[in-house]
Coordinates of C-alpha atoms in Angstrom, one line a residue:
Chain C
M1 CA 2.0 -33.6 -13.4
S2 CA 5.2 -32.6 -15.0
A3 CA 6.5 -29.1 -14.3
N4 CA 6.6 -28.3 -18.0
L5 CA 3.0 -29.3 -18.7
S6 CA 1.8 -27.3 -15.7
A7 CA 3.8 -24.3 -16.9
I8 CA 2.1 -24.6 -20.3
L9 CA -1.3 -24.8 -18.8
Y10 CA -0.6 -21.7 -16.6
L11 CA 0.3 -20.0 -19.9
V12 CA -3.0 -21.1 -21.4
S13 CA -4.9 -19.6 -18.4
G14 CA -2.9 -16.4 -18.8
V15 CA -4.0 -16.2 -22.4
L16 CA -7.6 -16.8 -21.5
F17 CA -7.4 -13.9 -19.1
I18 CA -6.2 -11.7 -21.9
L19 CA -9.2 -12.8 -24.0
A20 CA -11.4 -12.1 -21.0
L21 CA -10.3 -8.4 -21.1
R22 CA -10.4 -8.4 -24.9
G23 CA -14.1 -9.4 -24.8
L24 CA -14.9 -6.2 -23.0
S25 CA -14.3 -4.2 -26.2
S26 CA -18.0 -4.5 -27.0
P27 CA -21.0 -5.5 -24.9
E28 CA -21.8 -8.3 -27.4
T29 CA -18.5 -10.1 -26.8
S30 CA -18.2 -9.3 -23.1
R31 CA -20.2 -12.2 -21.8
Q32 CA -18.1 -14.7 -23.8
G33 CA -15.0 -12.9 -22.4
N34 CA -16.1 -13.4 -18.9
L35 CA -16.6 -17.1 -19.6
F36 CA -13.0 -17.3 -20.9
G37 CA -11.9 -15.7 -17.6
I38 CA -13.8 -18.3 -15.6
I39 CA -12.3 -21.2 -17.7
G40 CA -8.8 -19.7 -17.2
M41 CA -9.4 -19.6 -13.4
V42 CA -10.6 -23.2 -13.4
I43 CA -7.6 -24.3 -15.3
A44 CA -5.2 -22.5 -13.0
V45 CA -6.7 -23.9 -9.9
S46 CA -6.9 -27.5 -11.2
V47 CA -3.3 -27.4 -12.4
T48 CA -2.2 -26.2 -9.0
F49 CA -4.0 -29.1 -7.3
L50 CA -2.5 -31.6 -9.8
S51 CA 1.0 -30.3 -9.6
V52 CA 1.0 -30.2 -5.8
G53 CA -0.4 -33.7 -5.9
N54 CA -0.9 -33.8 -2.2
F55 CA -4.3 -35.3 -1.8
T56 CA -4.2 -35.8 1.9
S57 CA -6.5 -34.4 4.6
G58 CA -5.1 -30.9 3.9
F59 CA -6.7 -31.2 0.4
I60 CA -10.1 -31.6 1.9
Y61 CA -9.6 -28.5 4.1
V62 CA -8.5 -26.5 1.0
L63 CA -11.8 -27.5 -0.7
I64 CA -13.8 -26.5 2.5
F65 CA -12.1 -23.1 2.7
L66 CA -12.6 -22.6 -1.1
A67 CA -16.3 -23.4 -0.6
I68 CA -16.6 -21.0 2.3
G69 CA -15.0 -18.1 0.4
G70 CA -16.8 -19.0 -2.7
S71 CA -20.2 -18.9 -1.1
I72 CA -19.5 -15.6 0.6
G73 CA -18.4 -14.2 -2.7
A74 CA -21.4 -15.5 -4.6
F75 CA -23.8 -14.3 -1.9
I76 CA -22.3 -10.8 -2.1
A77 CA -22.3 -10.8 -5.9
Y78 CA -26.0 -11.6 -6.0
R79 CA -27.1 -9.2 -3.3
I80 CA -25.1 -6.1 -3.9
P81 CA -27.1 -3.2 -5.4
M82 CA -25.5 -1.7 -8.5
T83 CA -25.2 1.7 -6.8
A84 CA -22.8 0.1 -4.4
M85 CA -20.4 -1.2 -7.0
P86 CA -17.6 1.2 -6.1
E87 CA -17.6 0.0 -2.5
L88 CA -17.7 -3.6 -3.6
V89 CA -14.7 -3.2 -5.9
A90 CA -12.8 -1.3 -3.2
G91 CA -13.6 -4.1 -0.8
F92 CA -12.5 -6.8 -3.3
H93 CA -9.2 -5.0 -3.9
S94 CA -8.4 -5.1 -0.3
L95 CA -8.9 -8.9 -0.3
V96 CA -6.5 -9.3 -3.2
G97 CA -4.0 -7.2 -1.3
L98 CA -4.4 -9.1 1.9
A99 CA -4.2 -12.5 0.1
A100 CA -0.9 -11.4 -1.4
V101 CA 0.4 -10.5 2.0
F102 CA -0.6 -13.9 3.4
V103 CA 1.0 -15.8 0.6
A104 CA 4.2 -13.8 1.0
I105 CA 4.2 -14.5 4.8
S106 CA 3.6 -18.2 4.2
A107 CA 6.5 -18.3 1.7
F108 CA 8.7 -16.5 4.1
I109 CA 8.0 -18.8 7.0
N110 CA 8.2 -22.0 4.9
P111 CA 10.2 -21.3 1.7
A112 CA 10.9 -25.0 1.2
A113 CA 7.2 -25.6 0.1
F114 CA 7.7 -23.1 -2.7
N115 CA 11.2 -24.3 -3.7
L116 CA 12.8 -21.1 -2.5
G117 CA 15.4 -22.4 -0.1
T118 CA 15.2 -22.9 3.6
P119 CA 14.1 -20.5 6.4
G120 CA 16.8 -17.9 7.0
N121 CA 18.5 -18.9 3.8
I122 CA 16.0 -17.8 1.1
K123 CA 17.3 -17.1 -2.5
L124 CA 18.0 -13.4 -2.7
A125 CA 15.9 -12.7 -5.8
S126 CA 12.9 -14.5 -4.3
L127 CA 13.3 -12.6 -1.1
I128 CA 13.2 -9.3 -3.0
E129 CA 10.2 -10.4 -5.0
M130 CA 8.5 -11.6 -1.8
A131 CA 9.2 -8.3 0.0
I132 CA 7.8 -6.3 -3.0
G133 CA 4.7 -8.5 -3.2
A134 CA 4.1 -8.2 0.5
A135 CA 4.6 -4.4 0.6
V136 CA 2.5 -3.6 -2.4
G137 CA -0.2 -6.1 -1.1
A138 CA -0.2 -4.4 2.3
I139 CA -0.5 -0.9 0.7
T140 CA -3.4 -2.1 -1.5
F141 CA -5.1 -3.7 1.5
S142 CA -5.1 -0.7 3.9
G143 CA -5.6 1.8 1.1
S144 CA -8.6 -0.1 -0.2
V145 CA -10.1 -0.4 3.3
I146 CA -9.9 3.4 3.7
A147 CA -11.4 3.9 0.2
F148 CA -14.2 1.5 1.1
L149 CA -14.9 3.3 4.4
K150 CA -15.0 6.6 2.6
L151 CA -17.3 5.3 -0.2
Q152 CA -19.6 3.6 2.3
G153 CA -19.8 6.9 4.2
I154 CA -18.5 5.3 7.4
M155 CA -15.6 7.7 7.2
S156 CA -16.0 11.3 6.0
G157 CA -15.2 11.8 2.4
A158 CA -13.5 15.0 3.3
P159 CA -9.7 15.0 2.7
I160 CA -7.8 14.6 5.9
T161 CA -4.5 16.5 5.7
F162 CA -1.9 17.5 8.2
K163 CA 1.4 19.3 8.2
G164 CA 4.3 17.3 6.9
Q165 CA 2.1 14.6 5.5
H166 CA 4.0 14.3 2.2
L167 CA 7.3 14.3 4.0
L168 CA 6.1 11.5 6.3
N169 CA 5.0 9.4 3.4
A170 CA 8.3 10.0 1.6
L171 CA 10.2 9.0 4.7
L172 CA 8.1 5.8 5.1
L173 CA 8.7 4.9 1.5
V174 CA 12.5 5.3 2.0
L175 CA 12.1 3.3 5.2
I176 CA 10.5 0.4 3.2
V177 CA 13.5 0.4 0.8
I178 CA 16.0 0.4 3.7
L179 CA 14.1 -2.4 5.5
T180 CA 14.1 -4.5 2.3
I181 CA 17.8 -4.1 1.9
Y182 CA 18.4 -5.1 5.6
L183 CA 16.0 -8.0 5.2
C184 CA 18.0 -9.3 2.3
S185 CA 21.2 -9.3 4.3
N186 CA 20.0 -10.8 7.5
Q187 CA 16.6 -12.5 6.6
S188 CA 15.2 -11.6 10.0
T189 CA 11.6 -12.5 10.6
N190 CA 11.0 -9.4 12.7
L191 CA 12.2 -7.1 9.9
F192 CA 9.7 -8.8 7.6
W193 CA 6.8 -8.1 10.0
I194 CA 8.0 -4.5 10.4
L195 CA 8.1 -4.1 6.6
I196 CA 4.5 -5.3 6.3
A197 CA 3.4 -3.0 9.2
V198 CA 5.0 0.1 7.6
S199 CA 3.4 -0.8 4.3
F200 CA 0.0 -1.0 5.9
L201 CA 0.6 2.4 7.4
I202 CA 1.6 3.9 4.0
G203 CA -1.5 2.6 2.3
F204 CA -3.6 4.2 5.0
L205 CA -1.7 7.6 4.8
I206 CA -1.8 7.7 1.0
I207 CA -5.6 7.5 0.8
I208 CA -6.8 9.6 3.7
P209 CA -5.9 13.0 2.1
I210 CA -7.9 12.1 -1.0
G211 CA -11.4 13.5 -1.2
G212 CA -14.6 11.7 -2.0
A213 CA -15.1 12.8 -5.6
D214 CA -11.5 11.7 -6.5
M215 CA -12.5 8.2 -5.7
P216 CA -12.6 7.1 -9.4
V217 CA -8.9 7.8 -9.5
V218 CA -8.3 6.1 -6.2
I219 CA -10.2 2.9 -7.1
S220 CA -8.4 2.7 -10.4
M221 CA -5.1 3.2 -8.7
L222 CA -5.7 0.5 -6.1
N223 CA -6.9 -1.7 -9.0
S224 CA -3.5 -1.2 -10.5
Y225 CA -1.7 -1.8 -7.2
S226 CA -3.5 -5.1 -6.7
G227 CA -2.2 -6.2 -10.1
W228 CA 1.4 -5.3 -9.2
A229 CA 1.1 -7.1 -5.9
A230 CA -0.1 -10.3 -7.8
A231 CA 2.8 -9.9 -10.2
G232 CA 5.3 -9.7 -7.4
I233 CA 4.0 -12.9 -5.9
G234 CA 4.0 -14.4 -9.4
F235 CA 7.7 -13.8 -9.6
T236 CA 8.2 -15.4 -6.2
L237 CA 6.2 -18.5 -7.2
E238 CA 7.7 -18.5 -10.7
N239 CA 4.1 -18.8 -12.0
T240 CA 3.4 -17.5 -15.5
A241 CA -0.4 -17.2 -15.0
L242 CA 0.1 -14.9 -12.0
I243 CA 2.8 -12.8 -13.8
I244 CA 0.7 -12.3 -16.9
T245 CA -2.4 -11.5 -14.8
G246 CA -0.6 -9.1 -12.6
A247 CA 0.8 -7.2 -15.6
L248 CA -2.6 -7.1 -17.2
V249 CA -4.4 -5.8 -14.1
G250 CA -1.6 -3.5 -13.3
S251 CA -1.7 -1.8 -16.7
S252 CA -5.5 -1.8 -16.7
G253 CA -5.7 0.1 -13.5
A254 CA -3.0 2.5 -14.6
I255 CA -4.9 3.3 -17.8
L256 CA -8.2 3.8 -15.9
S257 CA -6.4 6.2 -13.5
Y258 CA -5.0 8.1 -16.5
I259 CA -8.5 8.3 -18.1
M260 CA -10.0 9.5 -14.9
C261 CA -7.3 12.1 -14.3
K262 CA -7.7 13.4 -17.8
G263 CA -11.5 13.6 -17.3
M264 CA -10.7 16.1 -14.5
N265 CA -7.8 17.7 -16.2
R266 CA -5.6 17.0 -13.3
S267 CA -2.2 15.3 -13.0
F268 CA -2.0 12.1 -11.2
F269 CA 0.2 13.6 -8.6
N270 CA -2.2 16.5 -8.0
V271 CA -4.9 13.9 -7.1
I272 CA -2.6 11.8 -4.9
L273 CA -1.2 14.8 -3.0
G274 CA -4.6 16.0 -1.9
G275 CA -8.0 16.9 -3.3
F276 CA -9.7 20.2 -4.4
G277 CA -11.0 20.6 -0.9
A278 CA -7.6 20.8 0.5
T279 CA -6.7 24.0 -1.3
D280 CA -8.2 27.3 -0.4
Q281 CA -10.2 28.8 -3.2
T282 CA -13.5 29.7 -1.4
S283 CA -12.5 33.4 -1.1
G284 CA -13.4 34.2 -4.7
S285 CA -16.9 32.7 -4.8
Q286 CA -17.9 34.1 -1.4
S287 CA -17.4 37.7 -2.4
K288 CA -19.9 37.3 -5.2
E289 CA -23.4 38.7 -4.5
Q290 CA -26.4 36.6 -4.9
R291 CA -27.4 36.3 -8.5
P292 CA -30.9 35.7 -9.7
V293 CA -31.9 32.1 -10.4
K294 CA -34.9 30.9 -12.3
S295 CA -36.6 28.0 -10.5
G296 CA -39.5 26.0 -11.6
N297 CA -41.5 22.9 -10.7
A298 CA -42.4 19.6 -12.3
D299 CA -45.2 21.2 -14.3
D300 CA -42.8 23.6 -16.0
A301 CA -40.3 20.9 -16.7
A302 CA -42.9 18.6 -18.2
F303 CA -44.2 21.5 -20.4
L304 CA -40.7 22.2 -21.7
M305 CA -40.0 18.6 -22.5
K306 CA -43.3 17.9 -24.1
N307 CA -42.6 20.7 -26.6
A308 CA -39.1 19.5 -27.3
S309 CA -38.1 17.3 -30.2
S310 CA -34.8 16.1 -28.6
V311 CA -33.7 15.8 -25.0
I312 CA -30.3 14.9 -23.7
I313 CA -30.1 13.5 -20.2
V314 CA -26.9 14.3 -18.1
P315 CA -26.7 11.9 -15.1
G316 CA -24.3 12.2 -12.3
Y317 CA -23.5 10.8 -8.9
G318 CA -26.6 12.5 -7.4
M319 CA -28.7 10.2 -9.5
A320 CA -27.1 7.2 -7.9
V321 CA -27.5 8.7 -4.4
A322 CA -31.2 9.3 -5.0
Q323 CA -31.6 5.9 -6.7
A324 CA -33.4 7.8 -9.5
Q325 CA -32.3 5.7 -12.5
H326 CA -35.5 3.7 -12.7
A327 CA -37.7 6.7 -12.3
L328 CA -35.6 8.4 -15.0
R329 CA -36.0 5.5 -17.4
E330 CA -39.8 5.7 -16.9
M331 CA -39.7 9.4 -17.7
V332 CA -37.7 8.7 -20.8
D333 CA -40.2 6.0 -21.9
T334 CA -43.0 8.5 -21.6
L335 CA -41.0 11.0 -23.7
K336 CA -40.3 8.4 -26.3
K337 CA -44.0 7.6 -26.6
N338 CA -44.4 11.3 -27.5
D339 CA -41.9 10.9 -30.3
I340 CA -39.2 12.8 -28.5
K341 CA -35.6 11.7 -29.2
V342 CA -33.7 11.0 -26.0
S343 CA -30.1 10.3 -25.5
Y344 CA -27.8 10.2 -22.4
A345 CA -24.5 12.0 -22.1
I346 CA -21.9 10.6 -19.7
H347 CA -18.9 12.4 -18.5
P348 CA -15.8 10.2 -17.9
V349 CA -15.8 11.1 -14.1
A350 CA -19.5 11.0 -13.5
G351 CA -20.1 8.7 -10.5
R352 CA -17.7 7.2 -8.1
M353 CA -15.8 4.8 -10.4
P354 CA -15.1 4.5 -14.1
G355 CA -18.2 3.5 -16.0
H356 CA -20.4 3.7 -12.9
M357 CA -23.3 5.7 -14.6
N358 CA -23.3 3.2 -17.6
V359 CA -23.9 0.3 -15.2
L360 CA -26.7 2.1 -13.4
L361 CA -28.4 3.0 -16.6
A362 CA -28.0 -0.5 -17.9
E363 CA -29.6 -1.8 -14.7
A364 CA -32.6 0.4 -15.4
N365 CA -32.9 -1.2 -18.8
V366 CA -31.6 1.7 -20.8
P367 CA -30.3 0.3 -24.1
Y368 CA -26.6 1.0 -24.3
D369 CA -26.8 2.4 -27.8
E370 CA -28.7 5.4 -26.4
V371 CA -25.8 6.2 -24.0
F372 CA -22.9 8.3 -25.3
E373 CA -19.5 9.4 -24.0
L374 CA -18.5 13.0 -23.8
E375 CA -16.7 13.2 -27.1
E376 CA -19.5 11.5 -29.0
I377 CA -22.3 13.7 -27.9
N378 CA -20.8 17.1 -27.0
N379 CA -21.6 18.6 -30.4
D380 CA -25.2 17.5 -30.2
F381 CA -26.1 19.8 -27.3
A382 CA -26.3 22.8 -29.7
N383 CA -29.0 21.1 -31.6
A384 CA -30.9 19.7 -28.7
D385 CA -34.0 21.4 -27.2
V386 CA -33.7 20.3 -23.6
A387 CA -30.8 19.2 -21.4
F388 CA -31.9 17.4 -18.3
V389 CA -29.1 17.5 -15.7
I390 CA -29.8 15.0 -12.9
G391 CA -27.3 14.7 -10.1
A392 CA -24.3 16.1 -12.1
N393 CA -22.8 19.5 -11.3
D394 CA -19.1 20.3 -11.9
V395 CA -19.0 18.3 -15.1
T396 CA -21.4 20.8 -16.7
N397 CA -19.8 24.0 -15.4
P398 CA -19.1 26.3 -18.3
V399 CA -16.5 28.1 -16.1
A400 CA -14.1 25.3 -17.0
K401 CA -14.0 26.8 -20.5
T402 CA -14.2 30.5 -19.8
D403 CA -12.4 31.4 -16.6
P404 CA -8.7 30.6 -16.5
Q405 CA -8.7 31.5 -12.7
S406 CA -11.1 28.7 -11.9
P407 CA -9.6 25.5 -10.3
I408 CA -11.4 23.4 -12.8
Y409 CA -10.3 25.4 -15.9
G410 CA -9.4 23.2 -18.7
M411 CA -11.4 20.2 -17.5
P412 CA -13.4 18.7 -20.3
V413 CA -17.1 19.5 -19.6
L414 CA -20.4 18.8 -21.3
D415 CA -21.6 21.8 -23.3
V416 CA -25.0 21.7 -21.6
E417 CA -25.5 25.5 -21.8
K418 CA -25.7 25.3 -25.6
C419 CA -29.1 23.6 -25.4
K420 CA -32.1 25.8 -25.9
S421 CA -33.1 25.1 -22.4
V422 CA -31.5 23.4 -19.4
L423 CA -33.4 21.7 -16.6
F424 CA -31.2 21.3 -13.6
V425 CA -32.4 19.0 -10.9
K426 CA -30.7 19.7 -7.6
R427 CA -31.6 20.0 -4.0
S428 CA -30.1 23.5 -3.5
L429 CA -27.7 26.0 -5.0
S430 CA -24.8 24.6 -3.0
P431 CA -21.6 24.2 -5.0
G432 CA -20.4 20.8 -6.2
Y433 CA -17.5 18.9 -5.0
A434 CA -14.9 21.3 -6.5
G435 CA -16.3 23.9 -4.1
I436 CA -17.1 26.4 -6.9
D437 CA -20.2 28.0 -8.1
N438 CA -21.8 26.6 -11.3
D439 CA -22.3 29.4 -13.8
L440 CA -24.9 27.3 -15.4
F441 CA -27.4 28.0 -12.5
Y442 CA -27.6 31.6 -13.5
K443 CA -27.9 31.3 -17.3
E444 CA -31.0 32.8 -19.0
N445 CA -32.0 29.4 -20.4
T446 CA -31.6 27.4 -17.2
L447 CA -34.5 26.4 -15.1
M448 CA -33.6 25.0 -11.7
L449 CA -35.7 22.3 -10.3
F450 CA -35.1 22.2 -6.5
A451 CA -36.1 18.7 -5.3
D452 CA -34.9 15.2 -4.7
A453 CA -33.9 13.8 -8.0
K454 CA -36.1 10.7 -7.8
K455 CA -39.2 12.6 -6.6
M456 CA -38.8 15.3 -9.2
T457 CA -38.4 12.8 -12.0
E458 CA -41.5 10.9 -10.9
D459 CA -43.5 14.2 -10.7
I460 CA -42.4 15.2 -14.2
T461 CA -43.6 11.8 -15.6
K462 CA -47.0 12.3 -14.0
N463 CA -47.2 15.7 -15.6
L464 CA -46.2 14.6 -19.1
Chain U
M1 CA 26.8 -18.3 -20.0
E2 CA 23.3 -19.5 -19.4
I3 CA 20.4 -17.1 -19.1
D4 CA 18.8 -16.8 -15.7
P5 CA 15.2 -18.1 -15.8
F6 CA 14.3 -14.9 -14.1
I7 CA 15.0 -13.0 -17.3
F8 CA 12.4 -15.2 -19.1
R9 CA 9.8 -14.3 -16.5
L10 CA 10.7 -10.7 -16.7
S11 CA 10.2 -10.9 -20.5
I12 CA 6.8 -12.4 -20.0
F13 CA 6.0 -9.7 -17.5
I14 CA 7.1 -6.8 -19.7
L15 CA 5.3 -8.1 -22.8
S16 CA 2.1 -8.7 -20.8
I17 CA 2.2 -5.1 -19.7
F18 CA 2.2 -4.1 -23.3
V19 CA -0.6 -6.6 -24.2
G20 CA -2.6 -5.2 -21.2
Y21 CA -2.0 -1.7 -22.4
Y22 CA -3.4 -2.3 -25.9
V23 CA -6.2 -4.6 -24.8
V24 CA -7.4 -2.2 -22.1
W25 CA -7.4 0.8 -24.4
S26 CA -9.8 -1.1 -26.7
V27 CA -12.3 -1.6 -23.9
T28 CA -15.3 0.5 -24.4
P29 CA -15.7 3.2 -21.7
S30 CA -19.2 2.0 -20.9
L31 CA -17.8 -1.3 -19.7
H32 CA -15.2 0.2 -17.4
T33 CA -17.0 -1.0 -14.3
P34 CA -17.2 -4.6 -15.4
L35 CA -13.5 -4.2 -16.4
M36 CA -12.6 -3.4 -12.9
S37 CA -14.6 -6.2 -11.4
V38 CA -13.2 -8.8 -13.8
T39 CA -9.6 -7.7 -13.3
N40 CA -10.4 -8.1 -9.7
A41 CA -11.5 -11.6 -10.2
I42 CA -8.6 -12.6 -12.4
S43 CA -6.0 -11.1 -10.1
S44 CA -7.3 -13.5 -7.5
V45 CA -5.4 -16.2 -9.5
I46 CA -3.1 -15.5 -6.6
I47 CA -5.1 -18.4 -5.1
V48 CA -2.6 -20.8 -6.7
G49 CA 0.0 -19.4 -4.3
A50 CA -2.5 -19.8 -1.5
I51 CA -3.1 -23.4 -2.3
I52 CA 0.6 -24.3 -2.5
A53 CA 1.0 -22.5 0.9
A54 CA -2.0 -24.4 2.4
L55 CA -0.7 -27.8 1.3
S56 CA 2.8 -27.1 2.5
G57 CA 2.2 -28.7 5.9
S58 CA 3.9 -32.1 5.9
D59 CA 3.6 -35.3 7.8
G60 CA -0.1 -35.2 8.4
V61 CA 0.1 -31.7 10.0
V62 CA -2.7 -29.8 8.2
F63 CA -2.5 -26.5 10.1
S64 CA 1.1 -25.4 10.6
S65 CA 2.3 -21.8 11.2
S66 CA 2.8 -21.3 7.4
S67 CA -0.2 -23.3 6.0
I68 CA -2.6 -21.3 8.2
Y69 CA -1.8 -18.2 6.1
G70 CA -2.4 -20.2 3.0
F71 CA -5.9 -21.2 4.2
L72 CA -6.7 -17.6 5.1
A73 CA -5.6 -16.5 1.7
I74 CA -7.7 -19.2 0.0
I75 CA -10.8 -17.8 1.7
L76 CA -10.0 -14.2 0.6
A77 CA -9.1 -15.2 -2.9
A78 CA -12.2 -17.4 -3.3
V79 CA -14.5 -14.6 -2.2
N80 CA -12.9 -12.5 -4.9
I81 CA -13.0 -15.1 -7.6
F82 CA -16.6 -16.1 -7.2
G83 CA -17.8 -12.6 -6.2
G84 CA -15.8 -10.9 -9.1
F85 CA -16.9 -13.2 -11.9
L86 CA -20.5 -13.5 -10.8
V87 CA -21.0 -9.7 -10.3
T88 CA -19.4 -9.2 -13.7
Q89 CA -21.7 -11.7 -15.2
R90 CA -24.7 -10.0 -13.5
M91 CA -23.6 -6.6 -14.9
L92 CA -22.9 -7.8 -18.4
A93 CA -26.3 -9.5 -18.5
M94 CA -27.8 -6.0 -18.2
Y95 CA -26.0 -4.8 -21.3
K96 CA -28.2 -6.7 -23.6
K97 CA -29.6 -4.8 -26.6
K98 CA -33.2 -4.1 -26.2
K99 CA -35.2 -3.3 -29.2
K100 CA -38.8 -3.6 -27.9
D101 CA -39.7 0.1 -27.9
K102 CA -38.3 1.1 -31.3

């Protein structure tokens, strides 16, 4: 296959990838978009086979390895529960990162196969691109592995910080630049290995100080990194499909990180340099004396809801942990039978990754046109009779609007307290991730339901 | 003076960042999770590099020091491609409009 023809076909698959993302602008077109993505991938892989044109025994092995990887991937995709999507995505990011590292290593050892020169005499530009691809790939890999371990609960979600952490990270980054410069001048294999090792270390160090609830930002950031790594390799291979895709994924991840940061009213650097838990703000809340709380049971909750004409559900990560989404949908079905209007309010950072709650609700067969984003629904709380907060906490805290001293001041929150009554399902009065008390607990119109989210929801349904 | 082909690739890269920027802002927030899984799948187009690397072994030598990395990368990228597209498909299938109880 001629080089020009394959370049054009790579461009076609790049365009198909753009259409794949474009399709996600609405649920109706999204499935078609995914199909475009698959076609783009098939084109890219076929063109690569045809342009290498080396149908020897190696080709059979390529197909075998492709089949092995493909069946592992398919198996995971069908088995993974929707609550585990954040872990899955983090795990997948790590694979992209590692694949980028492997391709870079292979290109470094055998540059002739990629038309980049001979070992020890690689074109300067290619070498720089290769080094960037390998470094970003390695950072993505180790960072994603840590994110995966934290999300999976194998590693504590608490931020791990130590003195001089930021200085160390900065020094290591400088070291990477120096190593790349040296690598360009003497093309030493050892330097290349050291460069990769240092990058692995940086990825590890960047993610360990970030706390569990900042994971939406971390996952989006790693998403972005995996794109830049792919783009770096794309430049090395002079491959348009890879360059386009890398740029798309890179900017997609960056936008998602931005949206997540905005949802928490924090700067990107603030998140990266260490979570809420790392700063000391417990002093203020501890001096407060115990305030009275109204608590109720499923009976009371059912009574309140039965007499309501509109109910807004506010789900959060706790709902995912308790696997309460199906029980919740059943409760809502019962409410609807009683002619009660029900809608769902989703905060941008609810859950452990962007859009996490939406997927869980979709899994429980909640029609997506009943699910609303913060800006769409926030004015409706004032007219609603009951707000049912299940597994969310900090995103409902009115302190963010009233107390400039609070660490979450300025964060956009759902105006839950404006409802006539608030039902708050929670196991205890313990503060949320931000480590601060939720004023909502002590409001006149709040009824606390202390129980496991799933059990409480089921009990309410029985009592309706 | 002739323009270095690198500049063309750089142009594609920069323009694609802008395309990505506008396309991703138009993605509805409720589909942000599928967005992440599908970007994951498409970034695994890095498999083209892996295939070139894997087929680089010459003269009947299938597994050389460089091609072995290619084969490893093929497995990783294939997990991602199949896993990413299929899990996206699975998620998007749940976003069908249901009108039965209305």
